[in-house]
PDB file of C-alpha atoms and ligand atoms in Angstrom:
ATOM      1  CA  MET C  17     -39.423 -61.158 -42.500  1.00 97.00           C
ATOM      2  CA  VAL C  18     -39.605 -65.018 -43.257  1.00 97.00           C
ATOM      3  CA  TRP C  19     -41.679 -64.723 -46.367  1.00 98.00           C
ATOM      4  CA  VAL C  20     -39.166 -61.668 -47.704  1.00 98.00           C
ATOM      5  CA  MET C  21     -36.256 -64.046 -46.943  1.00 98.00           C
ATOM      6  CA  THR C  22     -38.106 -67.065 -48.632  1.00 98.00           C
ATOM      7  CA  LEU C  23     -39.118 -65.077 -51.853  1.00 98.00           C
ATOM      8  CA  LEU C  24     -35.549 -63.593 -51.997  1.00 98.00           C
ATOM      9  CA  ILE C  25     -33.990 -66.893 -51.881  1.00 97.00           C
ATOM     10  CA  LYS C  26     -36.265 -67.977 -54.707  1.00 97.00           C
ATOM     11  CA  ASN C  27     -35.569 -65.339 -56.871  1.00 97.00           C
ATOM     12  CA  PRO C  28     -31.808 -64.842 -56.976  1.00 96.00           C
ATOM     13  CA  ASP C  29     -31.917 -61.995 -59.295  1.00 98.00           C
ATOM     14  CA  SER C  30     -33.949 -59.801 -56.823  1.00 98.00           C
ATOM     15  CA  LEU C  31     -31.801 -61.133 -54.072  1.00 98.00           C
ATOM     16  CA  LYS C  32     -28.389 -59.806 -55.621  1.00 98.00           C
ATOM     17  CA  LYS C  33     -30.332 -56.724 -57.049  1.00 98.00           C
ATOM     18  CA  VAL C  34     -31.461 -55.714 -53.568  1.00 98.00           C
ATOM     19  CA  GLN C  35     -28.136 -56.499 -51.914  1.00 98.00           C
ATOM     20  CA  GLN C  36     -26.369 -54.428 -54.221  1.00 98.00           C
ATOM     21  CA  GLU C  37     -28.523 -51.438 -53.583  1.00 98.00           C
ATOM     22  CA  VAL C  38     -27.978 -51.760 -49.791  1.00 98.00           C
ATOM     23  CA  ARG C  39     -24.331 -52.163 -50.151  1.00 97.00           C
ATOM     24  CA  ASN C  40     -23.794 -49.524 -52.738  1.00 97.00           C
ATOM     25  CA  ALA C  41     -26.009 -47.014 -50.649  1.00 97.00           C
ATOM     26  CA  LEU C  42     -24.130 -47.655 -47.585  1.00 94.00           C
ATOM     27  CA  GLU C  43     -20.707 -48.580 -48.652  1.00 88.00           C
ATOM     28  CA  LYS C  44     -18.264 -48.890 -45.741  1.00 90.00           C
ATOM     29  CA  LYS C  45     -20.654 -47.407 -43.126  1.00 92.00           C
ATOM     30  CA  GLY C  46     -20.976 -50.543 -41.287  1.00 93.00           C
ATOM     31  CA  ARG C  47     -24.743 -50.636 -40.331  1.00 95.00           C
ATOM     32  CA  VAL C  48     -27.907 -49.564 -41.816  1.00 97.00           C
ATOM     33  CA  GLN C  49     -29.727 -46.698 -39.804  1.00 97.00           C
ATOM     34  CA  GLU C  50     -32.889 -45.242 -40.075  1.00 96.00           C
ATOM     35  CA  ASP C  51     -31.908 -42.065 -42.014  1.00 96.00           C
ATOM     36  CA  ASP C  52     -30.489 -44.243 -44.665  1.00 97.00           C
ATOM     37  CA  LEU C  53     -33.713 -46.113 -45.435  1.00 97.00           C
ATOM     38  CA  TYR C  54     -34.746 -43.271 -47.797  1.00 97.00           C
ATOM     39  CA  LYS C  55     -32.161 -44.429 -50.296  1.00 97.00           C
ATOM     40  CA  LEU C  56     -33.641 -47.924 -50.621  1.00 98.00           C
ATOM     41  CA  ASP C  57     -36.156 -47.790 -53.210  1.00 98.00           C
ATOM     42  CA  TYR C  58     -35.765 -51.478 -54.470  1.00 98.00           C
ATOM     43  CA  LEU C  59     -36.031 -52.806 -51.019  1.00 98.00           C
ATOM     44  CA  LYS C  60     -39.060 -50.998 -50.415  1.00 98.00           C
ATOM     45  CA  ALA C  61     -40.413 -52.639 -53.472  1.00 98.00           C
ATOM     46  CA  VAL C  62     -39.489 -55.992 -52.335  1.00 98.00           C
ATOM     47  CA  ILE C  63     -41.525 -55.482 -49.278  1.00 98.00           C
ATOM     48  CA  LYS C  64     -44.372 -54.131 -51.108  1.00 98.00           C
ATOM     49  CA  GLU C  65     -44.321 -57.169 -53.346  1.00 98.00           C
ATOM     50  CA  THR C  66     -43.974 -59.551 -50.579  1.00 98.00           C
ATOM     51  CA  LEU C  67     -46.914 -58.082 -48.714  1.00 98.00           C
ATOM     52  CA  ARG C  68     -49.141 -58.050 -52.040  1.00 98.00           C
ATOM     53  CA  LEU C  69     -48.392 -62.052 -52.066  1.00 98.00           C
ATOM     54  CA  TYR C  70     -48.227 -62.780 -48.455  1.00 98.00           C
ATOM     55  CA  PRO C  71     -50.454 -60.309 -46.339  1.00 98.00           C
ATOM     56  CA  VAL C  72     -49.500 -61.137 -42.886  1.00 97.00           C
ATOM     57  CA  ILE C  73     -53.136 -60.968 -41.583  1.00 98.00           C
ATOM     58  CA  PRO C  74     -54.856 -62.631 -45.051  1.00 97.00           C
ATOM     59  CA  LEU C  75     -58.521 -61.704 -43.858  1.00 97.00           C
ATOM     60  CA  LEU C  76     -57.483 -58.435 -41.808  1.00 97.00           C
ATOM     61  CA  ILE C  77     -59.579 -58.187 -38.861  1.00 96.00           C
ATOM     62  CA  PRO C  78     -63.269 -59.099 -39.034  1.00 96.00           C
ATOM     63  CA  HIS C  79     -65.402 -55.848 -39.138  1.00 95.00           C
ATOM     64  CA  GLU C  80     -69.200 -55.154 -38.384  1.00 95.00           C
ATOM     65  CA  SER C  81     -71.192 -52.876 -40.423  1.00 95.00           C
ATOM     66  CA  ARG C  82     -73.068 -50.159 -38.597  1.00 95.00           C
ATOM     67  CA  ASP C  83     -75.890 -49.761 -40.986  1.00 97.00           C
ATOM     68  CA  ARG C  84     -77.610 -51.375 -44.129  1.00 97.00           C
ATOM     69  CA  CYS C  85     -75.743 -50.559 -47.339  1.00 95.00           C
ATOM     70  CA  ILE C  86     -75.497 -51.479 -50.854  1.00 96.00           C
ATOM     71  CA  LEU C  87     -72.117 -51.945 -52.501  1.00 92.00           C
ATOM     72  CA  GLU C  88     -71.678 -52.474 -56.030  1.00 92.00           C
ATOM     73  CA  GLY C  89     -75.453 -54.064 -56.125  1.00 97.00           C
ATOM     74  CA  TYR C  90     -74.813 -56.429 -53.126  1.00 94.00           C
ATOM     75  CA  GLU C  91     -76.939 -55.475 -49.882  1.00 96.00           C
ATOM     76  CA  ILE C  92     -74.949 -55.619 -46.601  1.00 96.00           C
ATOM     77  CA  PRO C  93     -77.410 -55.868 -43.838  1.00 97.00           C
ATOM     78  CA  LYS C  94     -76.763 -53.744 -40.872  1.00 98.00           C
ATOM     79  CA  LYS C  95     -74.443 -55.740 -38.327  1.00 98.00           C
ATOM     80  CA  SER C  96     -73.103 -58.113 -40.692  1.00 97.00           C
ATOM     81  CA  LEU C  97     -69.471 -59.649 -39.977  1.00 97.00           C
ATOM     82  CA  VAL C  98     -67.563 -58.576 -42.924  1.00 94.00           C
ATOM     83  CA  TYR C  99     -64.129 -60.032 -43.925  1.00 95.00           C
ATOM     84  CA  VAL C 100     -62.015 -58.584 -46.351  1.00 96.00           C
ATOM     85  CA  ASN C 101     -59.806 -60.919 -48.284  1.00 97.00           C
ATOM     86  CA  ALA C 102     -56.626 -59.067 -48.669  1.00 97.00           C
ATOM     87  CA  TRP C 103     -54.914 -62.370 -50.057  1.00 97.00           C
ATOM     88  CA  ALA C 104     -57.460 -62.547 -52.807  1.00 98.00           C
ATOM     89  CA  VAL C 105     -57.097 -58.880 -53.628  1.00 98.00           C
ATOM     90  CA  GLY C 106     -53.331 -58.841 -53.856  1.00 98.00           C
ATOM     91  CA  ARG C 107     -53.467 -61.938 -56.469  1.00 98.00           C
ATOM     92  CA  ASP C 108     -56.570 -60.684 -58.472  1.00 98.00           C
ATOM     93  CA  PRO C 109     -55.764 -60.803 -61.853  1.00 98.00           C
ATOM     94  CA  LYS C 110     -58.241 -57.838 -62.386  1.00 97.00           C
ATOM     95  CA  CYS C 111     -55.864 -55.588 -60.614  1.00 97.00           C
ATOM     96  CA  TRP C 112     -52.435 -57.251 -61.308  1.00 98.00           C
ATOM     97  CA  GLU C 113     -50.377 -58.466 -64.354  1.00 97.00           C
ATOM     98  CA  ARG C 114     -49.021 -61.984 -63.720  1.00 98.00           C
ATOM     99  CA  PRO C 115     -50.424 -61.924 -60.134  1.00 98.00           C
ATOM    100  CA  GLU C 116     -48.824 -65.116 -59.043  1.00 98.00           C
ATOM    101  CA  GLU C 117     -45.169 -63.889 -60.019  1.00 98.00           C
ATOM    102  CA  PHE C 118     -42.645 -62.288 -57.496  1.00 98.00           C
ATOM    103  CA  ASP C 119     -41.776 -59.032 -59.433  1.00 98.00           C
ATOM    104  CA  PRO C 120     -40.563 -56.138 -57.385  1.00 98.00           C
ATOM    105  CA  GLU C 121     -40.234 -54.051 -60.288  1.00 98.00           C
ATOM    106  CA  ARG C 122     -43.957 -53.695 -60.727  1.00 98.00           C
ATOM    107  CA  PHE C 123     -43.338 -51.202 -57.769  1.00 98.00           C
ATOM    108  CA  MET C 124     -40.713 -49.315 -59.289  1.00 97.00           C
ATOM    109  CA  ASN C 125     -41.875 -46.107 -60.832  1.00 90.00           C
ATOM    110  CA  SER C 126     -45.648 -46.855 -59.319  1.00 96.00           C
ATOM    111  CA  SER C 127     -47.423 -44.795 -56.950  1.00 96.00           C
ATOM    112  CA  ILE C 128     -49.081 -47.910 -55.680  1.00 97.00           C
ATOM    113  CA  ASP C 129     -48.721 -48.065 -51.914  1.00 97.00           C
ATOM    114  CA  TYR C 130     -50.316 -50.161 -48.865  1.00 98.00           C
ATOM    115  CA  LYS C 131     -51.332 -46.994 -46.968  1.00 97.00           C
ATOM    116  CA  GLY C 132     -54.850 -47.549 -47.538  1.00 96.00           C
ATOM    117  CA  ALA C 133     -55.705 -45.240 -50.392  1.00 97.00           C
ATOM    118  CA  ASP C 134     -54.943 -48.106 -53.133  1.00 98.00           C
ATOM    119  CA  PHE C 135     -57.418 -50.732 -52.755  1.00 97.00           C
ATOM    120  CA  GLU C 136     -55.412 -53.481 -55.003  1.00 97.00           C
ATOM    121  CA  LEU C 137     -52.897 -53.576 -51.930  1.00 98.00           C
ATOM    122  CA  ILE C 138     -54.167 -53.300 -48.381  1.00 98.00           C
ATOM    123  CA  PRO C 139     -51.960 -55.498 -46.227  1.00 98.00           C
ATOM    124  CA  PHE C 140     -52.485 -53.213 -43.252  1.00 98.00           C
ATOM    125  CA  GLY C 141     -56.280 -52.499 -44.075  1.00 98.00           C
ATOM    126  CA  SER C 142     -57.906 -49.261 -44.883  1.00 96.00           C
ATOM    127  CA  GLY C 143     -59.849 -46.445 -43.290  1.00 93.00           C
ATOM    128  CA  ARG C 144     -60.441 -45.469 -39.820  1.00 92.00           C
ATOM    129  CA  ARG C 145     -59.828 -49.035 -38.539  1.00 94.00           C
ATOM    130  CA  GLY C 146     -56.763 -49.762 -40.503  1.00 97.00           C
ATOM    131  CA  CYS C 147     -53.363 -50.626 -38.803  1.00 98.00           C
ATOM    132  CA  PRO C 148     -52.244 -47.760 -36.596  1.00 98.00           C
ATOM    133  CA  GLY C 149     -48.846 -49.472 -36.386  1.00 98.00           C
ATOM    134  CA  MET C 150     -47.957 -49.284 -40.063  1.00 98.00           C
ATOM    135  CA  SER C 151     -45.308 -47.129 -40.228  1.00 97.00           C
ATOM    136  CA  PHE C 152     -43.463 -48.698 -37.177  1.00 98.00           C
ATOM    137  CA  GLY C 153     -44.043 -52.192 -38.813  1.00 98.00           C
ATOM    138  CA  ILE C 154     -42.567 -51.318 -41.999  1.00 98.00           C
ATOM    139  CA  MET C 155     -39.832 -49.051 -40.496  1.00 98.00           C
ATOM    140  CA  THR C 156     -38.690 -52.121 -38.277  1.00 98.00           C
ATOM    141  CA  LEU C 157     -39.009 -54.605 -41.392  1.00 98.00           C
ATOM    142  CA  GLU C 158     -36.907 -52.092 -43.476  1.00 98.00           C
ATOM    143  CA  LEU C 159     -34.141 -51.701 -40.941  1.00 98.00           C
ATOM    144  CA  ALA C 160     -33.907 -55.475 -39.928  1.00 98.00           C
ATOM    145  CA  LEU C 161     -33.973 -56.773 -43.643  1.00 98.00           C
ATOM    146  CA  SER C 162     -31.634 -54.124 -44.847  1.00 98.00           C
ATOM    147  CA  ASN C 163     -29.048 -54.874 -42.259  1.00 98.00           C
ATOM    148  CA  LEU C 164     -29.361 -58.780 -42.977  1.00 98.00           C
ATOM    149  CA  LEU C 165     -28.717 -58.127 -46.518  1.00 98.00           C
ATOM    150  CA  TYR C 166     -25.997 -55.556 -45.884  1.00 98.00           C
ATOM    151  CA  SER C 167     -23.951 -57.735 -43.684  1.00 97.00           C
ATOM    152  CA  PHE C 168     -24.411 -61.431 -44.790  1.00 97.00           C
ATOM    153  CA  ASP C 169     -24.632 -63.270 -47.777  1.00 97.00           C
ATOM    154  CA  TRP C 170     -27.489 -65.978 -47.870  1.00 97.00           C
ATOM    155  CA  GLU C 171     -27.568 -69.426 -49.132  1.00 95.00           C
ATOM    156  CA  LEU C 172     -29.846 -72.523 -48.805  1.00 94.00           C
ATOM    157  CA  ALA C 173     -28.594 -74.891 -46.234  1.00 92.00           C
ATOM    158  CA  GLU C 174     -26.804 -77.902 -47.353  1.00 90.00           C
ATOM    159  CA  GLY C 175     -28.792 -80.569 -48.666  1.00 87.00           C
ATOM    160  CA  THR C 176     -31.715 -77.998 -49.288  1.00 88.00           C
ATOM    161  CA  LYS C 177     -32.694 -77.985 -52.991  1.00 85.00           C
ATOM    162  CA  ASP C 178     -35.764 -75.667 -52.935  1.00 87.00           C
ATOM    163  CA  ILE C 179     -37.812 -73.752 -50.201  1.00 93.00           C
ATOM    164  CA  ASP C 180     -41.641 -74.285 -50.000  1.00 95.00           C
ATOM    165  CA  THR C 181     -44.179 -71.659 -49.589  1.00 96.00           C
ATOM    166  CA  LEU C 182     -46.634 -73.652 -47.448  1.00 96.00           C
ATOM    167  CA  LYS C 183     -48.630 -71.845 -44.971  1.00 96.00           C
ATOM    168  CA  ALA C 184     -49.596 -72.627 -41.273  1.00 96.00           C
ATOM    169  CA  GLU C 185     -53.229 -72.492 -40.348  1.00 94.00           C
ATOM    170  CA  GLY C 186     -54.200 -69.215 -38.335  1.00 94.00           C
ATOM    171  CA  VAL C 187     -55.286 -65.885 -38.546  1.00 94.00           C
ATOM    172  CA  VAL C 188     -51.693 -64.756 -39.047  1.00 96.00           C
ATOM    173  CA  MET C 189     -49.934 -66.231 -41.888  1.00 95.00           C
ATOM    174  CA  HIS C 190     -47.124 -67.955 -40.566  1.00 96.00           C
ATOM    175  CA  LYS C 191     -44.767 -70.293 -42.837  1.00 97.00           C
ATOM    176  CA  LYS C 192     -45.736 -73.894 -41.939  1.00 97.00           C
ATOM    177  CA  ASN C 193     -42.113 -75.440 -42.461  1.00 95.00           C
ATOM    178  CA  ALA C 194     -39.323 -73.319 -40.810  1.00 94.00           C
ATOM    179  CA  LEU C 195     -37.035 -71.469 -43.117  1.00 95.00           C
ATOM    180  CA  LEU C 196     -33.533 -72.559 -42.620  1.00 95.00           C
ATOM    181  CA  LEU C 197     -31.041 -70.350 -44.507  1.00 96.00           C
ATOM    182  CA  VAL C 198     -27.036 -70.055 -44.104  1.00 97.00           C
ATOM    183  CA  ALA C 199     -25.523 -66.598 -43.525  1.00 97.00           C
ATOM    184  CA  LYS C 200     -22.104 -66.254 -44.443  1.00 97.00           C
ATOM    185  CA  VAL C 201     -19.639 -62.941 -43.424  1.00 95.00           C
ATOM    186  CA  PRO C 202     -18.878 -61.738 -46.984  1.00 92.00           C
ATOM    187  CA  ASP C 203     -14.992 -62.058 -47.728  1.00 84.00           C
ATOM    188  CA  ASN C 204     -14.377 -58.280 -48.159  1.00 70.00           C
TER     189      ASN C 204
HETATM  190  C1  LIG E 301     -45.838 -55.388 -40.658  1.00 60.93           C
HETATM  191  C2  LIG E 301     -46.433 -55.310 -39.757  1.00 60.93           C
HETATM  192  C3  LIG E 301     -48.087 -55.130 -39.555  1.00 60.93           C
HETATM  193  C4  LIG E 301     -48.984 -55.559 -40.158  1.00 60.93           C
HETATM  194  C5  LIG E 301     -48.792 -56.345 -41.839  1.00 60.93           C
HETATM  195  C6  LIG E 301     -50.108 -55.199 -39.835  1.00 60.93           C
HETATM  196  C7  LIG E 301     -51.473 -55.409 -40.182  1.00 60.93           C
HETATM  197  C8  LIG E 301     -52.673 -55.040 -39.633  1.00 60.93           C
HETATM  198  C9  LIG E 301     -54.053 -55.363 -40.136  1.00 60.93           C
HETATM  199  C10 LIG E 301     -54.339 -56.112 -41.420  1.00 60.93           C
HETATM  200  C11 LIG E 301     -54.957 -54.904 -39.361  1.00 60.93           C
HETATM  201  C12 LIG E 301     -56.426 -55.014 -39.496  1.00 60.93           C
HETATM  202  C13 LIG E 301     -56.889 -53.829 -40.437  1.00 60.93           C
HETATM  203  C14 LIG E 301     -58.351 -53.953 -40.825  1.00 60.93           C
HETATM  204  O1  LIG E 301     -58.889 -54.718 -40.306  1.00 60.93           O
HETATM  205  O2  LIG E 301     -58.768 -52.952 -41.539  1.00 60.93           O
HETATM  206  C15 LIG E 301     -54.204 -54.136 -38.214  1.00 60.93           C
HETATM  207  C16 LIG E 301     -54.957 -53.627 -37.110  1.00 60.93           C
HETATM  208  C17 LIG E 301     -53.969 -53.209 -35.967  1.00 60.93           C
HETATM  209  N1  LIG E 301     -52.846 -53.333 -35.768  1.00 60.93           N
HETATM  210 FE1  LIG E 301     -51.232 -53.629 -37.200  1.00 60.93          FE
HETATM  211  N2  LIG E 301     -49.990 -54.537 -38.523  1.00 60.93           N
HETATM  212  C18 LIG E 301     -48.633 -54.556 -38.247  1.00 60.93           C
HETATM  213  C19 LIG E 301     -48.048 -53.911 -37.097  1.00 60.93           C
HETATM  214  C20 LIG E 301     -48.562 -53.310 -36.340  1.00 60.93           C
HETATM  215  C21 LIG E 301     -47.705 -52.743 -35.080  1.00 60.93           C
HETATM  216  C22 LIG E 301     -46.182 -52.585 -35.078  1.00 60.93           C
HETATM  217  C23 LIG E 301     -48.668 -52.233 -34.238  1.00 60.93           C
HETATM  218  C24 LIG E 301     -48.583 -51.528 -32.748  1.00 60.93           C
HETATM  219  C25 LIG E 301     -47.303 -51.026 -32.494  1.00 60.93           C
HETATM  220  C26 LIG E 301     -49.976 -52.535 -34.910  1.00 60.93           C
HETATM  221  C27 LIG E 301     -51.220 -52.207 -34.236  1.00 60.93           C
HETATM  222  C28 LIG E 301     -52.469 -52.728 -34.751  1.00 60.93           C
HETATM  223  C29 LIG E 301     -53.630 -52.385 -33.915  1.00 60.93           C
HETATM  224  C30 LIG E 301     -53.872 -51.833 -32.522  1.00 60.93           C
HETATM  225  C31 LIG E 301     -54.868 -52.718 -34.848  1.00 60.93           C
HETATM  226  C32 LIG E 301     -56.292 -52.552 -34.803  1.00 60.93           C
HETATM  227  C33 LIG E 301     -56.640 -51.025 -35.102  1.00 60.93           C
HETATM  228  C34 LIG E 301     -58.365 -51.038 -35.154  1.00 60.93           C
HETATM  229  O3  LIG E 301     -59.001 -52.018 -34.748  1.00 60.93           O
HETATM  230  O4  LIG E 301     -58.807 -49.727 -34.867  1.00 60.93           O
HETATM  231  N3  LIG E 301     -49.815 -53.331 -36.021  1.00 60.93           N
HETATM  232  N4  LIG E 301     -53.089 -54.396 -38.292  1.00 60.93           N
END
């Protein structure tokens, strides 16, 4: 959630577009509920793009190979500790055009998903040890984010010129400096 809001405030066109999508879809309903989420294609693209650039667990969870195997000419001995760098995969120029750029549009009209079948986007891992909480995690994020965008306008705090994207050290990618934004209730 922190990284989505960070990227949106740094990309005001995307913020405006996703906010308009939520407000147009919901009109005067008052709050977003689970069964409204299917209407929010751009919001889903914003979340995918955030997970591509800032995967929550950048090296996933370490795995151990059960047997010796050869992968693309590399031998991986039995019982090797294997780390998969989802961060690097998400920014690999062989997989992504302008990989460093935040561009949710790349997921509109694209079948690429984080469910583990598209190996260029693996914030939840893949295969039988992939994240079992993916649907729950995504739905929680979609619901919270869409309600924050529906109910409030977002601005930088007074005296803040820009937001940094420094990461704290650790297995899970936290933002090093807290994100400080001002939420305003829209006039109408
Ligand atoms: C946006 C939210 C979440 C993200 C980005 C995420 C990401 C991940 C990742 C990357 C892995 C390791 C996969 C691998 O190494 O192949 C994992 C494993 C796991 N996750 Fe999640 N997760 C999220 C939410 C959740 C939730 C909500 C739950 C439980 C309610 C959950 C439970 C687990 C468990 C139990 C594993 C270990 C699975 C295993 O080793 O077999 N996760 N998650």
